[in-house]
Coordinates of C-alpha atoms and ligand atoms in Angstrom, one line a residue:
M1 CA -18.2 -35.0 -6.5
T2 CA -20.1 -35.9 -3.4
V3 CA -23.8 -35.1 -3.4
E4 CA -23.5 -32.5 -0.7
F5 CA -21.3 -30.4 -3.0
E6 CA -23.2 -30.8 -6.2
G7 CA -25.9 -28.4 -5.5
F8 CA -23.7 -26.1 -3.4
L9 CA -21.2 -25.4 -6.2
Q10 CA -23.8 -25.1 -8.8
E11 CA -25.5 -22.1 -7.3
H12 CA -25.3 -18.7 -9.1
R13 CA -22.0 -17.2 -8.1
I14 CA -19.6 -14.4 -8.7
A15 CA -16.4 -15.9 -9.8
Y16 CA -13.3 -14.2 -8.4
F17 CA -10.1 -15.0 -10.3
S18 CA -6.8 -14.3 -8.6
M19 CA -3.2 -15.6 -9.2
E20 CA -2.8 -15.8 -5.4
F21 CA -5.0 -16.3 -2.3
A22 CA -4.0 -16.1 1.4
L23 CA -6.5 -18.6 2.6
N24 CA -4.9 -19.7 5.9
E25 CA -1.5 -19.7 7.6
E26 CA -0.7 -23.2 6.3
M27 CA -1.4 -22.6 2.6
P28 CA 1.5 -20.7 1.0
T29 CA -0.5 -19.9 -2.1
Y30 CA 0.2 -16.2 -1.9
S31 CA 3.1 -13.8 -2.0
G32 CA 1.8 -10.6 -0.5
G33 CA -0.9 -7.9 -0.5
L34 CA -2.7 -9.1 -3.6
G35 CA -3.2 -12.6 -2.2
V36 CA -4.2 -11.2 1.3
L37 CA -6.8 -9.0 -0.4
A38 CA -8.2 -12.0 -2.3
G39 CA -8.3 -14.1 0.9
D40 CA -10.0 -11.3 2.8
T41 CA -12.5 -10.9 0.0
M42 CA -13.4 -14.6 0.3
R43 CA -13.6 -14.3 4.1
S44 CA -15.9 -11.3 3.9
A45 CA -18.0 -13.1 1.3
A46 CA -18.4 -16.0 3.7
D47 CA -19.3 -13.7 6.6
L48 CA -21.8 -11.7 4.5
D49 CA -23.2 -14.9 2.8
L50 CA -22.5 -13.5 -0.6
P51 CA -22.4 -16.2 -3.3
M52 CA -18.9 -16.2 -4.7
V53 CA -16.4 -18.7 -5.9
G54 CA -12.6 -18.1 -5.9
V55 CA -10.4 -19.5 -8.7
T56 CA -6.6 -19.7 -8.5
L57 CA -3.7 -22.1 -9.2
V58 CA -2.8 -24.7 -6.6
S59 CA 0.9 -23.4 -6.4
R60 CA 2.1 -26.7 -4.8
A61 CA 5.6 -25.3 -4.3
G62 CA 4.3 -22.2 -2.7
Y63 CA 5.9 -18.8 -3.1
F64 CA 9.2 -19.3 -1.1
R65 CA 10.4 -19.6 2.4
Q66 CA 12.9 -16.9 3.5
D67 CA 15.8 -17.5 5.7
I68 CA 18.4 -14.9 6.6
V69 CA 22.0 -16.1 6.6
D70 CA 24.7 -13.6 7.3
G71 CA 22.3 -10.7 6.7
A72 CA 21.3 -12.0 3.3
Q73 CA 18.0 -13.6 2.0
V74 CA 18.2 -17.3 1.3
E75 CA 15.2 -18.9 -0.5
S76 CA 13.8 -22.4 -0.3
P77 CA 10.6 -23.9 -1.7
D78 CA 7.6 -23.8 0.6
A79 CA 5.7 -26.9 -0.6
W80 CA 2.4 -27.8 0.9
Q81 CA 0.0 -30.7 0.5
P82 CA -3.3 -29.8 -1.1
E83 CA -5.0 -32.9 0.3
K84 CA -4.6 -31.6 3.8
W85 CA -6.7 -28.5 3.2
C86 CA -8.7 -29.3 0.1
R87 CA -10.7 -32.1 -1.4
S88 CA -10.0 -33.3 -4.9
L89 CA -12.8 -32.8 -7.4
P90 CA -13.3 -35.3 -10.2
A91 CA -13.7 -32.7 -12.9
R92 CA -11.1 -32.5 -15.7
V93 CA -10.8 -29.9 -18.4
A94 CA -8.2 -29.3 -21.1
V95 CA -6.6 -26.1 -22.5
S96 CA -4.4 -26.1 -25.6
I97 CA -0.9 -24.7 -24.9
G98 CA 1.4 -24.6 -27.9
N99 CA 0.1 -27.3 -30.0
H100 CA -1.0 -29.8 -27.4
D101 CA -3.6 -30.3 -24.7
V102 CA -2.8 -29.7 -21.1
W103 CA -5.2 -31.3 -18.6
I104 CA -6.3 -29.5 -15.5
G105 CA -7.7 -30.9 -12.3
A106 CA -9.3 -29.1 -9.4
W107 CA -9.1 -28.9 -5.7
L108 CA -11.9 -27.5 -3.5
H109 CA -11.1 -25.5 -0.5
L110 CA -13.9 -24.1 1.7
V111 CA -13.6 -20.7 3.4
E112 CA -15.9 -20.7 6.4
G113 CA -17.2 -17.4 7.6
H114 CA -17.5 -16.2 11.1
C115 CA -21.3 -16.3 11.0
G116 CA -21.9 -19.6 9.2
G117 CA -21.5 -18.8 5.5
V118 CA -19.2 -20.9 3.3
V119 CA -17.4 -19.9 0.1
P120 CA -15.7 -22.4 -2.2
V121 CA -12.3 -21.7 -3.8
I122 CA -11.2 -23.8 -6.8
L123 CA -7.4 -24.5 -7.0
L124 CA -6.4 -25.6 -10.5
D125 CA -3.7 -28.3 -10.8
T126 CA -1.9 -29.6 -13.9
D127 CA 0.2 -32.1 -11.9
L128 CA -1.7 -35.0 -13.5
A129 CA -0.4 -38.3 -14.8
D130 CA -1.8 -37.6 -18.3
N131 CA 0.3 -34.5 -18.8
R132 CA 3.9 -34.2 -20.0
A133 CA 6.4 -33.8 -17.3
E134 CA 7.0 -30.1 -18.2
D135 CA 3.3 -29.3 -18.1
R136 CA 2.8 -31.0 -14.7
E137 CA 4.9 -28.1 -13.2
I138 CA 2.8 -25.3 -14.7
T139 CA 0.8 -24.8 -11.4
H140 CA 3.8 -25.4 -9.0
H141 CA 5.6 -22.1 -8.6
L142 CA 3.8 -18.9 -7.7
Y143 CA 5.5 -16.1 -9.7
G144 CA 8.3 -18.5 -10.6
G145 CA 9.9 -19.2 -14.0
D146 CA 10.3 -17.1 -17.1
D147 CA 7.8 -15.3 -19.3
A148 CA 6.7 -18.4 -21.1
Y149 CA 6.0 -20.1 -17.8
R150 CA 3.9 -17.1 -16.8
V151 CA 1.9 -17.2 -20.0
K152 CA 1.2 -20.9 -19.5
Q153 CA 0.1 -20.2 -15.9
E154 CA -2.2 -17.4 -17.1
I155 CA -3.7 -19.6 -19.8
V156 CA -4.4 -22.2 -17.1
L157 CA -5.8 -19.6 -14.7
G158 CA -7.9 -17.7 -17.2
I159 CA -9.0 -20.1 -19.8
G160 CA -8.7 -23.2 -17.7
G161 CA -10.5 -21.6 -14.8
A162 CA -13.4 -20.5 -16.9
R163 CA -13.8 -24.0 -18.3
M164 CA -13.5 -25.6 -14.9
L165 CA -16.3 -23.5 -13.6
A166 CA -18.4 -24.6 -16.6
A167 CA -17.5 -28.2 -16.1
L168 CA -18.5 -28.0 -12.4
G169 CA -21.8 -26.5 -13.3
V170 CA -21.2 -23.2 -11.5
K171 CA -23.6 -20.6 -12.8
V172 CA -21.4 -17.5 -13.1
L173 CA -23.1 -14.2 -12.6
K174 CA -20.0 -12.1 -13.1
Y175 CA -16.3 -12.7 -13.5
H176 CA -14.1 -10.5 -11.3
L177 CA -10.5 -10.2 -12.3
N178 CA -8.3 -9.4 -9.4
E179 CA -5.4 -7.8 -11.4
G180 CA -4.7 -8.7 -15.0
H181 CA -3.2 -12.2 -14.5
A182 CA -6.5 -13.9 -15.4
A183 CA -7.4 -11.7 -18.3
F184 CA -7.1 -14.6 -20.8
L185 CA -10.5 -15.6 -19.4
T186 CA -12.0 -12.9 -21.5
L187 CA -10.7 -14.7 -24.6
E188 CA -12.5 -17.8 -23.5
L189 CA -15.7 -15.8 -23.0
L190 CA -15.2 -14.1 -26.4
R191 CA -14.9 -17.6 -28.0
R192 CA -18.2 -18.5 -26.4
H193 CA -19.8 -15.2 -27.5
S194 CA -18.7 -15.4 -31.2
H195 CA -20.6 -16.4 -34.2
T196 CA -19.8 -16.8 -37.9
V197 CA -21.3 -14.2 -40.1
Q198 CA -21.6 -14.5 -43.8
E199 CA -20.2 -11.0 -44.4
A200 CA -19.7 -10.8 -48.1
G201 CA -19.4 -14.5 -48.1
T202 CA -16.2 -14.5 -46.0
G203 CA -17.6 -16.5 -43.1
A204 CA -15.6 -14.4 -40.7
L205 CA -16.1 -14.7 -37.0
R206 CA -17.8 -11.9 -35.2
Y207 CA -17.1 -11.4 -31.5
D208 CA -19.7 -10.1 -29.2
T209 CA -17.4 -8.0 -27.1
A210 CA -20.4 -6.2 -25.4
A211 CA -21.7 -9.5 -24.1
V212 CA -18.3 -10.3 -22.6
R213 CA -17.9 -6.8 -21.2
S214 CA -21.2 -7.0 -19.4
R215 CA -20.0 -10.0 -17.5
C216 CA -16.6 -8.8 -16.3
V217 CA -15.4 -6.6 -13.4
F218 CA -11.7 -5.7 -13.3
T219 CA -9.6 -4.4 -10.4
T220 CA -6.3 -3.0 -11.4
H221 CA -3.5 -2.8 -8.7
T222 CA -0.5 -1.3 -10.3
P223 CA 0.1 2.4 -10.8
V224 CA 3.0 2.1 -13.2
D225 CA 3.0 0.9 -16.8
A226 CA 6.0 -1.3 -16.4
G227 CA 4.3 -3.1 -13.5
H228 CA 1.6 -4.5 -15.8
D229 CA 2.0 -8.0 -17.1
Q230 CA 2.9 -7.8 -20.8
F231 CA 4.3 -10.3 -23.2
S232 CA 5.7 -10.2 -26.8
Y233 CA 3.3 -11.6 -29.3
A234 CA 6.2 -13.7 -30.6
L235 CA 6.2 -15.5 -27.3
A236 CA 2.5 -15.5 -26.4
E237 CA 0.8 -16.3 -29.7
P238 CA 2.4 -19.7 -30.3
L239 CA 1.4 -20.7 -26.8
L240 CA -2.2 -19.4 -27.0
G241 CA -3.4 -22.3 -29.0
D242 CA -7.1 -21.8 -28.4
F243 CA -7.4 -18.3 -29.5
T244 CA -5.6 -17.6 -32.7
D245 CA -7.3 -14.4 -34.1
G246 CA -4.2 -12.2 -34.0
A247 CA -6.0 -9.1 -35.3
Q248 CA -8.7 -9.3 -32.7
L249 CA -6.2 -9.9 -30.0
R250 CA -4.1 -6.9 -31.0
A251 CA -7.1 -4.7 -31.1
L252 CA -8.0 -5.7 -27.5
A253 CA -4.6 -6.2 -25.9
G254 CA -2.3 -3.7 -27.7
E255 CA -0.7 -3.5 -31.1
D256 CA 2.9 -4.0 -30.0
R257 CA 2.8 -6.1 -26.9
L258 CA 0.1 -8.3 -25.3
N259 CA -0.8 -6.2 -22.3
M260 CA -3.0 -8.1 -19.9
T261 CA -4.2 -4.9 -18.2
R262 CA -5.4 -3.5 -21.6
L263 CA -7.1 -6.8 -22.4
A264 CA -8.9 -6.7 -19.1
L265 CA -9.7 -3.0 -19.5
N266 CA -11.2 -3.5 -22.9
L267 CA -13.4 -6.4 -21.9
S268 CA -14.7 -5.3 -18.5
E269 CA -17.7 -3.1 -18.0
H270 CA -16.6 -2.1 -14.5
V271 CA -13.0 -1.1 -13.8
N272 CA -11.7 0.1 -10.5
G273 CA -8.5 1.1 -8.8
V274 CA -7.8 0.2 -5.1
A275 CA -7.9 3.7 -3.6
Q276 CA -9.0 7.2 -4.8
R277 CA -5.5 8.3 -5.7
H278 CA -4.7 5.1 -7.4
A279 CA -7.9 5.4 -9.6
E280 CA -6.8 9.0 -10.6
V281 CA -3.3 7.7 -11.5
S282 CA -4.8 4.8 -13.5
R283 CA -7.1 7.2 -15.4
R284 CA -4.0 9.1 -16.5
L285 CA -2.2 5.9 -17.4
F286 CA -5.1 4.6 -19.4
P287 CA -6.9 7.6 -20.8
G288 CA -10.3 6.9 -22.3
Y289 CA -11.4 4.3 -19.8
E290 CA -13.8 4.9 -17.0
I291 CA -11.9 3.8 -13.9
R292 CA -13.5 4.3 -10.5
A293 CA -12.2 3.7 -7.0
I294 CA -13.2 1.1 -4.5
T295 CA -10.7 1.4 -1.7
N296 CA -9.4 -1.9 -0.3
G297 CA -10.1 -3.1 3.2
V298 CA -9.0 -5.9 5.5
H299 CA -11.0 -8.7 7.1
P300 CA -11.9 -7.7 10.6
W301 CA -11.8 -11.0 12.5
T302 CA -8.7 -12.3 10.7
W303 CA -6.6 -9.2 11.4
A304 CA -7.7 -8.4 14.9
C305 CA -5.3 -10.0 17.4
D306 CA -6.7 -12.2 20.2
S307 CA -6.8 -9.4 22.8
F308 CA -8.6 -7.0 20.6
R309 CA -11.0 -9.7 19.4
R310 CA -11.9 -10.2 23.1
L311 CA -12.2 -6.5 23.8
Y312 CA -14.4 -5.9 20.8
D313 CA -16.5 -9.0 21.5
R314 CA -17.1 -7.7 25.0
Y315 CA -17.9 -4.0 24.2
I316 CA -18.9 -3.9 20.6
P317 CA -21.1 -6.9 19.8
H318 CA -21.6 -7.6 16.1
W319 CA -18.4 -5.8 15.2
C320 CA -17.5 -8.8 13.0
H321 CA -20.5 -8.4 10.8
E322 CA -20.8 -4.6 11.1
P323 CA -17.3 -3.2 11.5
E324 CA -18.8 0.3 11.2
L325 CA -19.7 -0.2 14.9
L326 CA -16.0 0.2 15.8
M327 CA -16.7 3.9 15.7
R328 CA -18.0 3.2 19.3
V329 CA -14.5 2.4 20.6
N330 CA -14.4 5.8 22.4
G331 CA -16.9 4.3 24.9
I332 CA -14.3 1.8 26.1
A333 CA -12.0 2.8 29.0
D334 CA -8.5 3.8 28.1
E335 CA -7.0 1.3 30.4
E336 CA -8.8 -1.6 28.6
V337 CA -7.5 -0.5 25.2
R338 CA -4.0 -0.1 26.6
K339 CA -4.2 -3.5 28.2
A340 CA -5.3 -5.2 25.0
H341 CA -2.3 -3.5 23.3
A342 CA 0.1 -4.6 26.0
D343 CA -1.0 -8.2 25.4
A344 CA -0.4 -7.8 21.7
R345 CA 3.1 -6.4 22.5
A346 CA 3.8 -9.3 24.8
A347 CA 2.8 -11.8 22.0
L348 CA 5.2 -10.2 19.6
A349 CA 8.0 -10.1 22.2
E350 CA 7.5 -13.9 22.8
E351 CA 7.8 -14.6 19.0
I352 CA 10.9 -12.5 18.7
V353 CA 12.5 -14.4 21.6
R354 CA 11.3 -17.7 20.1
L355 CA 13.0 -16.8 16.9
G356 CA 16.3 -16.2 18.8
G357 CA 16.1 -12.4 19.0
V358 CA 16.7 -10.2 22.0
R359 CA 13.5 -9.6 24.0
P360 CA 12.2 -6.0 23.2
D361 CA 11.9 -3.6 26.1
A362 CA 8.3 -3.5 27.2
E363 CA 8.5 0.2 28.0
V364 CA 10.2 1.5 24.9
A365 CA 8.3 2.7 21.8
T366 CA 8.4 0.1 19.0
I367 CA 8.3 1.1 15.3
G368 CA 7.1 -1.6 12.9
F369 CA 7.8 -2.0 9.2
G370 CA 6.7 -5.1 7.3
R371 CA 6.6 -4.9 3.5
R372 CA 7.6 -6.6 0.4
M373 CA 11.3 -5.7 0.1
T374 CA 11.5 -3.7 -3.1
P375 CA 13.0 -0.3 -3.9
Y376 CA 9.7 1.7 -4.2
K377 CA 8.7 0.7 -0.7
R378 CA 11.9 2.4 0.5
P379 CA 12.5 0.4 3.7
D380 CA 15.8 2.1 4.0
L381 CA 14.4 5.7 4.3
L382 CA 14.2 5.4 8.1
F383 CA 17.9 4.6 8.1
S384 CA 19.0 7.3 5.7
D385 CA 20.6 9.3 8.5
V386 CA 21.9 7.0 11.2
D387 CA 23.4 9.8 13.3
R388 CA 20.1 11.6 13.4
L389 CA 18.4 8.3 14.5
R390 CA 20.9 7.9 17.3
E391 CA 20.4 11.5 18.4
I392 CA 16.6 11.1 18.5
A393 CA 16.9 7.8 20.4
R394 CA 19.1 9.5 23.1
R395 CA 16.2 11.8 24.0
H396 CA 13.3 9.4 23.1
P397 CA 14.4 5.8 23.0
F398 CA 12.8 3.5 20.4
Q399 CA 13.2 0.1 18.9
I400 CA 12.5 -1.2 15.4
V401 CA 11.0 -4.4 14.1
L402 CA 11.4 -5.2 10.4
A403 CA 10.1 -7.9 8.1
G404 CA 9.7 -8.6 4.4
K405 CA 10.6 -10.8 1.5
A406 CA 12.2 -9.8 -1.7
H407 CA 11.1 -11.6 -4.9
P408 CA 13.9 -14.0 -5.8
R409 CA 14.6 -12.1 -9.0
D410 CA 14.3 -8.6 -7.5
A411 CA 18.0 -7.8 -7.1
G412 CA 17.3 -4.3 -5.7
G413 CA 14.9 -5.8 -3.1
K414 CA 17.5 -8.4 -2.0
Q415 CA 20.1 -5.7 -1.7
L416 CA 17.7 -3.8 0.6
V417 CA 17.5 -6.8 2.9
G418 CA 21.2 -6.8 3.2
R419 CA 21.4 -3.1 3.8
L420 CA 18.8 -3.3 6.6
H421 CA 21.0 -5.8 8.4
E422 CA 24.0 -3.4 7.9
Y423 CA 22.0 -0.6 9.5
A424 CA 21.0 -2.9 12.4
R425 CA 24.7 -3.5 13.1
L426 CA 25.5 0.1 12.8
L427 CA 22.8 1.1 15.3
K428 CA 23.8 -1.5 17.9
G429 CA 23.8 -0.1 21.4
A430 CA 21.7 2.9 20.3
V431 CA 18.6 1.6 18.6
P432 CA 17.7 -2.1 18.8
V433 CA 16.7 -3.4 15.4
V434 CA 15.2 -6.8 14.8
F435 CA 14.5 -8.4 11.3
L436 CA 12.0 -11.2 11.4
A437 CA 12.6 -13.7 8.7
D438 CA 9.9 -15.2 6.5
Y439 CA 7.2 -12.4 6.6
D440 CA 3.8 -14.1 6.1
V441 CA 0.3 -13.7 7.4
R442 CA 1.2 -15.2 10.8
I443 CA 4.1 -12.8 11.3
A444 CA 2.1 -9.9 9.9
R445 CA -0.7 -10.5 12.4
L446 CA 1.8 -10.4 15.3
L447 CA 3.7 -7.4 13.9
V448 CA 0.8 -5.1 13.0
S449 CA -0.7 -5.5 16.5
G450 CA 2.4 -5.8 18.6
V451 CA 4.2 -2.6 17.7
D452 CA 3.3 1.0 18.7
I453 CA 3.7 2.8 15.4
W454 CA 3.2 1.4 11.9
L455 CA 5.6 3.0 9.5
N456 CA 5.2 3.3 5.7
T457 CA 7.5 5.1 3.4
P458 CA 6.7 4.3 -0.2
Q459 CA 7.6 6.4 -3.2
R460 CA 4.4 8.2 -4.4
P461 CA 2.2 7.2 -6.1
L462 CA 3.4 3.6 -6.2
E463 CA 1.6 2.3 -3.1
A464 CA -1.7 1.9 -5.0
S465 CA -3.6 1.1 -1.7
G466 CA -1.5 -0.6 0.9
T467 CA -3.4 -2.7 3.5
S468 CA -1.0 -3.5 6.3
G469 CA -1.7 -0.1 7.8
M470 CA -5.4 -0.9 7.9
K471 CA -4.5 -4.1 9.9
A472 CA -2.5 -2.0 12.3
A473 CA -5.4 0.5 12.8
L474 CA -7.7 -2.3 13.6
N475 CA -5.4 -3.2 16.5
G476 CA -5.2 0.4 17.7
V477 CA -1.8 0.9 16.2
P478 CA -1.6 4.4 14.5
N479 CA 0.1 4.9 11.1
L480 CA 3.1 7.2 10.4
S481 CA 3.0 7.2 6.7
V482 CA 3.8 8.9 3.4
L483 CA 0.6 10.3 1.9
D484 CA -0.2 7.7 -0.7
G485 CA -2.8 5.0 -1.3
W486 CA -5.4 4.5 1.4
W487 CA -3.6 6.8 3.9
L488 CA -4.7 9.8 1.9
E489 CA -8.2 8.8 2.8
G490 CA -7.6 7.5 6.3
W491 CA -5.2 10.2 7.6
I492 CA -6.3 13.0 9.9
E493 CA -3.1 14.5 11.4
G494 CA -2.7 13.8 15.0
V495 CA -6.2 12.1 15.2
T496 CA -5.7 8.8 13.3
G497 CA -1.9 9.0 13.0
W498 CA 0.6 11.2 11.2
A499 CA 1.8 12.1 7.7
I500 CA 5.3 11.9 6.4
G501 CA 6.0 14.6 3.8
R502 CA 3.4 16.5 1.8
D503 CA 0.7 15.4 -0.5
G504 CA 1.2 15.9 -4.2
S505 CA 3.3 14.8 -7.1
H506 CA 6.3 16.2 -5.3
D507 CA 8.4 13.2 -4.4
D508 CA 11.8 13.8 -2.8
A509 CA 13.4 11.2 -0.6
A510 CA 15.5 13.8 1.4
D511 CA 12.3 15.8 2.2
D512 CA 10.4 12.7 3.2
A513 CA 13.3 11.6 5.4
S514 CA 13.6 15.0 7.1
S515 CA 9.8 15.0 7.7
L516 CA 9.9 11.5 9.1
F517 CA 12.7 12.4 11.6
G518 CA 10.9 15.6 12.5
Q519 CA 7.7 13.8 13.2
L520 CA 9.4 11.2 15.3
E521 CA 11.4 13.6 17.3
N522 CA 8.9 16.4 17.8
V523 CA 5.5 14.9 17.7
V524 CA 5.2 11.1 17.8
L525 CA 7.7 10.0 20.4
P526 CA 7.1 13.0 22.8
L527 CA 3.3 12.1 22.7
F528 CA 4.1 8.5 23.4
Y529 CA 6.2 9.2 26.4
N530 CA 4.7 12.4 27.9
D531 CA 1.0 12.0 27.3
A532 CA -0.5 8.5 27.8
G533 CA -4.0 9.9 27.5
G534 CA -3.2 11.7 24.3
W535 CA -1.6 8.6 22.9
T536 CA -4.5 6.4 23.7
K537 CA -6.8 8.9 22.0
V538 CA -4.8 8.4 18.8
M539 CA -5.1 4.6 19.2
K540 CA -8.8 5.0 19.5
G541 CA -8.8 7.4 16.6
A542 CA -7.2 4.7 14.4
I543 CA -9.9 2.2 15.4
S544 CA -12.9 4.5 15.3
L545 CA -12.0 6.4 12.1
N546 CA -9.8 4.0 10.1
A547 CA -10.8 0.4 11.1
S548 CA -14.5 1.2 11.0
C549 CA -14.1 2.1 7.3
F550 CA -11.1 0.3 5.8
N551 CA -12.4 -3.2 6.1
S552 CA -13.2 -5.8 3.5
H553 CA -16.9 -6.0 4.5
R554 CA -17.4 -2.4 3.4
M555 CA -15.2 -3.0 0.3
L556 CA -17.2 -6.1 -0.7
R557 CA -20.6 -4.5 -0.1
R558 CA -19.5 -1.8 -2.5
Y559 CA -18.4 -4.3 -5.1
A560 CA -21.7 -6.0 -4.7
A561 CA -23.8 -2.9 -5.0
E562 CA -21.8 -1.1 -7.6
T563 CA -20.5 -3.8 -9.8
Y564 CA -21.7 -7.4 -9.3
L565 CA -25.4 -6.5 -9.2
R566 CA -25.3 -4.2 -12.2
Ligands
PLP1 C1 -1.1 -7.3 4.5 C2 0.1 -8.0 3.9 C3 0.8 -7.5 2.9 C4 0.4 -6.2 2.2 O1 0.9 -5.1 2.9 P1 1.1 -3.7 2.3 O2 0.8 -2.7 3.3 O3 0.1 -3.6 1.1 O4 2.5 -3.6 1.8 C5 1.9 -8.2 2.4 N1 2.3 -9.3 3.0 C6 1.7 -9.9 4.0 C7 2.2 -11.1 4.6 C8 0.6 -9.2 4.5 O5 -0.1 -9.8 5.6

């Protein structure tokens, strides 16, 4: 380690563990919303000069690159070179997996804030000459492989990550688990906080769970039980070489299966969901735990497109540090806001042409939808009545831009990609539909700013939070969305955007579709075409009432005040 980094890394820090991080456009070490949130958290920490350190796997083979061939998703590796974006650290630690040691090295990536702060991220790497060939691949594929591969990755992330921080001399104030993937880290902490007691002469180990709990903060992201990482003990126990107290493990992680969420819940003093509704749902899912809500946010500078950055810089100084000031957007002239948006539309149009698509009409309303392609996100809801869409488009023309990857093993998601291409063909001549391949943060930035309406149609209550709608709002693009996740908090009908369907447990695809078509036909598109002033007012409503609040500075300040410092 060079001298300049020695003291820097060894400060007191909050350690933020995440299986994925979206750190920049060239590092494919993320798959979607979870990684974008982790990256935005680091960027806010750098902006706010909050001492944090990120911990993740290096994921050399990336997530995957998506091509569309004949309307179907085709996947290829998205390898990257850590040496281009990180420096290699000399530290080495070992974890025991199965019955042998696996050595772990570390890369250091620096996240530089907009105002001078710097936050380190440690990327763990088992691709070392000392390791067996099979073990060298543990940190290659993000969300790849089978359950055994995943357990190994989670051992490296949780146990290896905690040891690496110790080896580097980082003084960890709190451990923040971004989702359950890193929950094995609690086992490493338990091991550190254990002592032998001569209870009736047995020499049994006693674990100080209270000491571990006081150090851990856990954010859960999944509102369904099946969505949580869980493994059979028959699989996990032989791999978990370092921690072999089966009775203790079952008491903490579940009797029947090793549930990573339960493990994290039982060993974290502070537990939170990612939106109010999500916390409510999580409390029902895990009765007996105190689960609060800290609603997600997006990083202001990262997610504002160039034209809106310029606009805000000019009229709302300090918006990058104090995004609450975006409430002042109403003081900016309508024409300037519309001009900034027209520039964003032009940038998206250029990209569509560059990718070989037909240039979108600059005057026609554009609906955007960019999501992970998976059944609960219901990307096909908009197309559930193609005749109705044609009919609406005859009176109020519109065009649609879609994007999203399906996980390679998500058959339903891949089918949806195919179906969307079917619909695009069916609608030819009536509604132009473009699908942009390889949805990533670069495409997302163009998309959320360059469309007019950001559509979201998830099945309730599975959205947890959702963050792409917050990115849209930051660029003056109003949401038209099912009432779920953050939108329940951000939505004011006709002021910040529009609702699809009703609130409540009621969840009926036909009702939602009918509400969606009704809103488009009677409210959203007529406003777009007939009332430029009214439309701009909603754009400004999205900025002043959504973007001022749903940003990662507010989120991180809450984490700091309500969890890290307690
Ligand atoms: C923001 C983002 C997401 C998450 O969006 P949701 O609204 O939560 O679905 C996923 N992928 C990329 C590339 C993003 O930028």
